[in-house]
Coordinates of C-alpha atoms in Angstrom, one line a residue:
X167 CA 106.7 73.4 94.9
X168 CA 105.1 69.9 94.9
X169 CA 103.8 71.4 98.9
X170 CA 102.0 73.7 97.0
X171 CA 99.2 72.0 95.3
X172 CA 99.2 69.8 97.7
X173 CA 98.8 72.7 100.4
X174 CA 95.7 74.2 97.6
X175 CA 93.7 70.3 97.7
X176 CA 94.1 70.6 101.9
X177 CA 92.5 74.7 101.8
X178 CA 89.5 73.9 99.6
X179 CA 88.7 71.5 100.6
X180 CA 88.4 72.8 104.5
X181 CA 86.8 75.7 102.9
X182 CA 84.1 73.3 101.6
X183 CA 83.5 71.0 105.1
X184 CA 83.7 74.5 107.0
X185 CA 80.5 76.5 104.0
X186 CA 78.8 72.3 104.4
X187 CA 79.5 73.5 108.9
X188 CA 77.7 76.3 108.7
X189 CA 74.8 76.6 106.2
X190 CA 77.3 78.3 102.8
X191 CA 77.7 77.4 99.0
X192 CA 81.6 77.0 99.1
X193 CA 81.4 78.3 95.1
X194 CA 80.6 81.7 96.7
X195 CA 84.2 82.2 98.4
X196 CA 87.3 83.2 96.8
X197 CA 89.7 82.4 97.6
X198 CA 92.6 84.2 97.7
X199 CA 96.1 83.3 97.4
X200 CA 98.5 85.9 99.6
X201 CA 101.7 85.3 97.5
X202 CA 103.6 88.6 99.3
X203 CA 107.2 87.2 99.0
X204 CA 106.6 84.5 96.6
X205 CA 108.6 84.4 93.7
X206 CA 106.8 83.7 89.7
X207 CA 107.8 80.1 89.4
X208 CA 105.7 79.5 93.1
X209 CA 102.5 81.2 92.0
X210 CA 103.2 80.2 88.3
X211 CA 103.2 76.2 89.7
X212 CA 99.5 77.4 91.9
X213 CA 98.0 78.3 88.8
X214 CA 98.3 76.0 86.2
X215 CA 96.1 74.0 89.8
X216 CA 93.6 76.3 89.1
X217 CA 94.5 79.1 91.4
X218 CA 93.1 82.3 89.6
X219 CA 93.2 85.1 92.3
X220 CA 96.6 86.2 94.1
X221 CA 97.4 89.1 96.3
X222 CA 99.9 91.3 96.9
X223 CA 101.4 93.8 99.7
X224 CA 103.5 95.5 98.2
X225 CA 103.1 97.2 95.2
X226 CA 106.4 97.3 92.9
X227 CA 107.2 93.8 94.3
X228 CA 103.7 92.9 92.9
X229 CA 103.6 94.2 90.0
X230 CA 106.9 92.4 88.9
X231 CA 105.0 89.8 89.5
X232 CA 102.3 90.4 87.2
X233 CA 105.0 91.2 84.4
X234 CA 106.3 88.2 85.1
X235 CA 103.0 86.0 85.0
X236 CA 101.5 87.8 81.7
X237 CA 104.0 85.8 80.1
X238 CA 104.5 83.2 81.5
X239 CA 101.1 82.7 82.5
X240 CA 97.8 82.9 79.6
X241 CA 94.1 81.2 80.2
X242 CA 92.0 83.1 78.5
X243 CA 88.8 81.8 79.8
X244 CA 89.9 82.4 83.1
X245 CA 92.8 85.0 83.5
X246 CA 94.9 85.8 86.8
X247 CA 93.6 88.0 88.9
X248 CA 95.6 90.6 90.7
X249 CA 94.6 91.9 94.0
X250 CA 96.5 94.3 96.4
X251 CA 95.9 93.4 100.2
X252 CA 98.4 95.6 101.7
X253 CA 98.5 99.5 103.3
X254 CA 98.5 101.8 100.5
X255 CA 100.5 104.9 100.5
X256 CA 99.6 107.8 98.5
X257 CA 103.2 107.3 95.8
X258 CA 101.7 103.7 95.4
X259 CA 98.6 104.3 94.3
X260 CA 99.9 105.2 90.6
X261 CA 101.7 101.0 90.4
X262 CA 98.0 99.7 92.0
X263 CA 95.4 101.6 90.2
X264 CA 98.3 100.8 86.4
X265 CA 98.3 96.9 87.1
X266 CA 96.0 95.6 89.5
X267 CA 92.1 94.1 89.6
X268 CA 91.2 95.1 92.8
X269 CA 92.0 97.0 96.3
X270 CA 91.3 96.3 99.5
X271 CA 93.0 99.4 101.6
X272 CA 91.2 102.0 100.9
X273 CA 90.8 103.8 104.4
X274 CA 91.0 107.2 103.0
X275 CA 89.2 110.0 100.1
X276 CA 92.8 110.7 99.4
X277 CA 93.3 107.9 98.4
X278 CA 90.4 106.5 96.6
X279 CA 90.6 109.7 94.7
X280 CA 94.2 109.5 93.6
X281 CA 92.9 105.6 92.6
X282 CA 90.0 107.1 90.7
X283 CA 92.4 109.5 89.0
X284 CA 94.9 107.3 87.9
X285 CA 93.3 104.2 87.0
X286 CA 93.5 104.1 83.1
X287 CA 90.8 104.8 80.4
X288 CA 90.7 101.2 79.0
X289 CA 91.0 98.7 81.4
X290 CA 87.9 97.6 83.6
X291 CA 87.8 100.3 87.1
X292 CA 89.1 98.7 89.9
X293 CA 87.5 97.3 91.5
X294 CA 87.3 98.3 95.6
X295 CA 87.3 97.4 99.8
X296 CA 86.8 99.3 102.1
X297 CA 88.9 98.4 104.8
X298 CA 87.5 98.8 108.3
X299 CA 89.0 98.7 112.1
X300 CA 87.3 96.6 113.7
X301 CA 89.2 96.0 116.3
X302 CA 89.4 99.5 117.1
X303 CA 93.4 99.3 117.5
X304 CA 95.6 101.9 117.5
X305 CA 98.0 100.0 115.9
X306 CA 96.0 98.4 113.0
X307 CA 95.1 100.5 110.0
X308 CA 91.6 101.4 108.3
X309 CA 88.9 103.7 109.0
X310 CA 86.3 103.8 112.0
X311 CA 83.2 101.8 111.7
X312 CA 81.7 105.6 111.4
X313 CA 83.7 107.1 109.5
X314 CA 82.6 104.0 106.7
X315 CA 79.5 105.3 105.4
X316 CA 81.1 109.0 104.2
X317 CA 84.0 107.2 102.2
X318 CA 81.6 104.6 100.5
X319 CA 79.9 107.2 99.4
X320 CA 82.9 108.9 97.9
X321 CA 84.2 105.9 96.2
X322 CA 80.2 105.5 94.6
X323 CA 80.9 108.7 93.3
X324 CA 84.6 108.7 91.4
X325 CA 85.0 107.3 87.9
X326 CA 87.1 104.2 87.7
X327 CA 86.4 102.8 91.2
X328 CA 83.7 100.2 91.6
X329 CA 82.5 99.7 95.1
X330 CA 82.4 95.9 96.3
X331 CA 82.2 95.5 99.5
X332 CA 84.6 95.4 103.1
X333 CA 87.6 93.5 103.7
X334 CA 89.8 93.8 108.0
X335 CA 92.3 92.4 109.8
X336 CA 91.5 91.3 113.3
X337 CA 93.7 91.7 116.1
X338 CA 94.5 88.1 116.2
X339 CA 93.7 84.9 118.6
X340 CA 93.5 81.4 119.1
X341 CA 90.0 81.1 120.2
X342 CA 87.4 80.6 117.9
X343 CA 84.9 82.6 119.4
X344 CA 86.5 85.2 119.9
X345 CA 87.7 85.1 116.6
X346 CA 84.2 85.4 115.2
X347 CA 83.5 88.2 117.2
X348 CA 85.1 90.5 114.8
X349 CA 84.3 89.4 111.7
X350 CA 80.8 89.7 113.0
X351 CA 81.3 92.3 113.5
X352 CA 82.0 93.6 109.9
X353 CA 79.2 91.6 108.7
X354 CA 77.0 94.1 111.1
X355 CA 78.2 97.0 108.9
X356 CA 78.2 96.0 106.0
X357 CA 74.3 94.6 106.5
X358 CA 74.3 98.0 108.1
X359 CA 75.2 99.7 104.6
X360 CA 73.7 97.5 102.9
X361 CA 70.0 99.0 103.7
X362 CA 71.2 102.3 103.2
X363 CA 70.9 101.2 100.2
X364 CA 74.5 100.2 98.7
X365 CA 75.4 97.9 96.5
X366 CA 77.7 96.0 98.1
X367 CA 78.2 92.2 98.1
X368 CA 81.7 91.2 99.4
X369 CA 83.3 90.3 102.3
X370 CA 87.2 90.6 102.8
X371 CA 87.8 88.5 106.0
X372 CA 89.7 85.5 107.4
X373 CA 93.5 84.1 106.9
X374 CA 95.9 81.3 107.1
X375 CA 94.4 81.1 111.2
X376 CA 91.2 82.3 110.9
X377 CA 89.6 81.8 108.0
X378 CA 87.0 78.8 109.4
X379 CA 85.6 81.9 111.9
X380 CA 85.1 84.1 108.5
X381 CA 83.5 81.3 106.7
X382 CA 81.4 81.8 109.7
X383 CA 80.6 84.9 109.4
X384 CA 79.4 85.8 105.9
X385 CA 83.4 86.1 104.5
X386 CA 82.9 85.8 100.8
X387 CA 87.1 86.3 100.2
X388 CA 89.2 84.7 102.4
X389 CA 92.9 85.7 102.2
X390 CA 95.4 82.9 102.6
X391 CA 98.9 82.7 102.7
X392 CA 100.9 80.7 105.3
X393 CA 98.8 78.0 104.9
X394 CA 99.0 77.8 100.7
X395 CA 103.0 78.1 99.9
X396 CA 104.6 77.5 103.8
X397 CA 105.8 80.3 106.1
X398 CA 107.7 82.6 104.7
X399 CA 111.8 81.9 105.0

């Protein structure tokens, strides 16, 4: 458990160093601790070390931890923020709409419409990102770049949702220049949409092995799991 605290310190320092290297402020970058398959106690330890944003890939598993942490951790000045970052299917939209603060993986109109319909009125709008398949791989989820603008415009008309930006999960690479290219494509698309008048402020990109490249290309939400919690067993 103590490794989680140490790892958080290391990651935060690496984010600061990367931000400085590319002329950015680390305060503009949100660190999401990806806690899929991790226990509520591991998340609680990270929360007690100042981590507030957590990402879950599996809706039912995530909801169980959200409910557990409501009892175990209370901080009214800086509550925990829950991000759903995995593929989102129709039969899981209700769980996400009722329990999460963010949904990162919207790629179809049907999913957005279901989330809007199912978001409880007493909750603030669900913050949403559109997942883009920047690598063009058939095996990757996300919408094609040319589908993004019409989907953005649809989402902006839906009650209960607030469109915030874009997300991607590019093909892995160990080469820094190769890592930067898909992130650069997502940033360019994000800028095109902003020029169209869309009020976007978020780019969710970068994980444990490539987050410095994401920072270099303008990412301001990093989804980091293994480097914080260790390898999954």
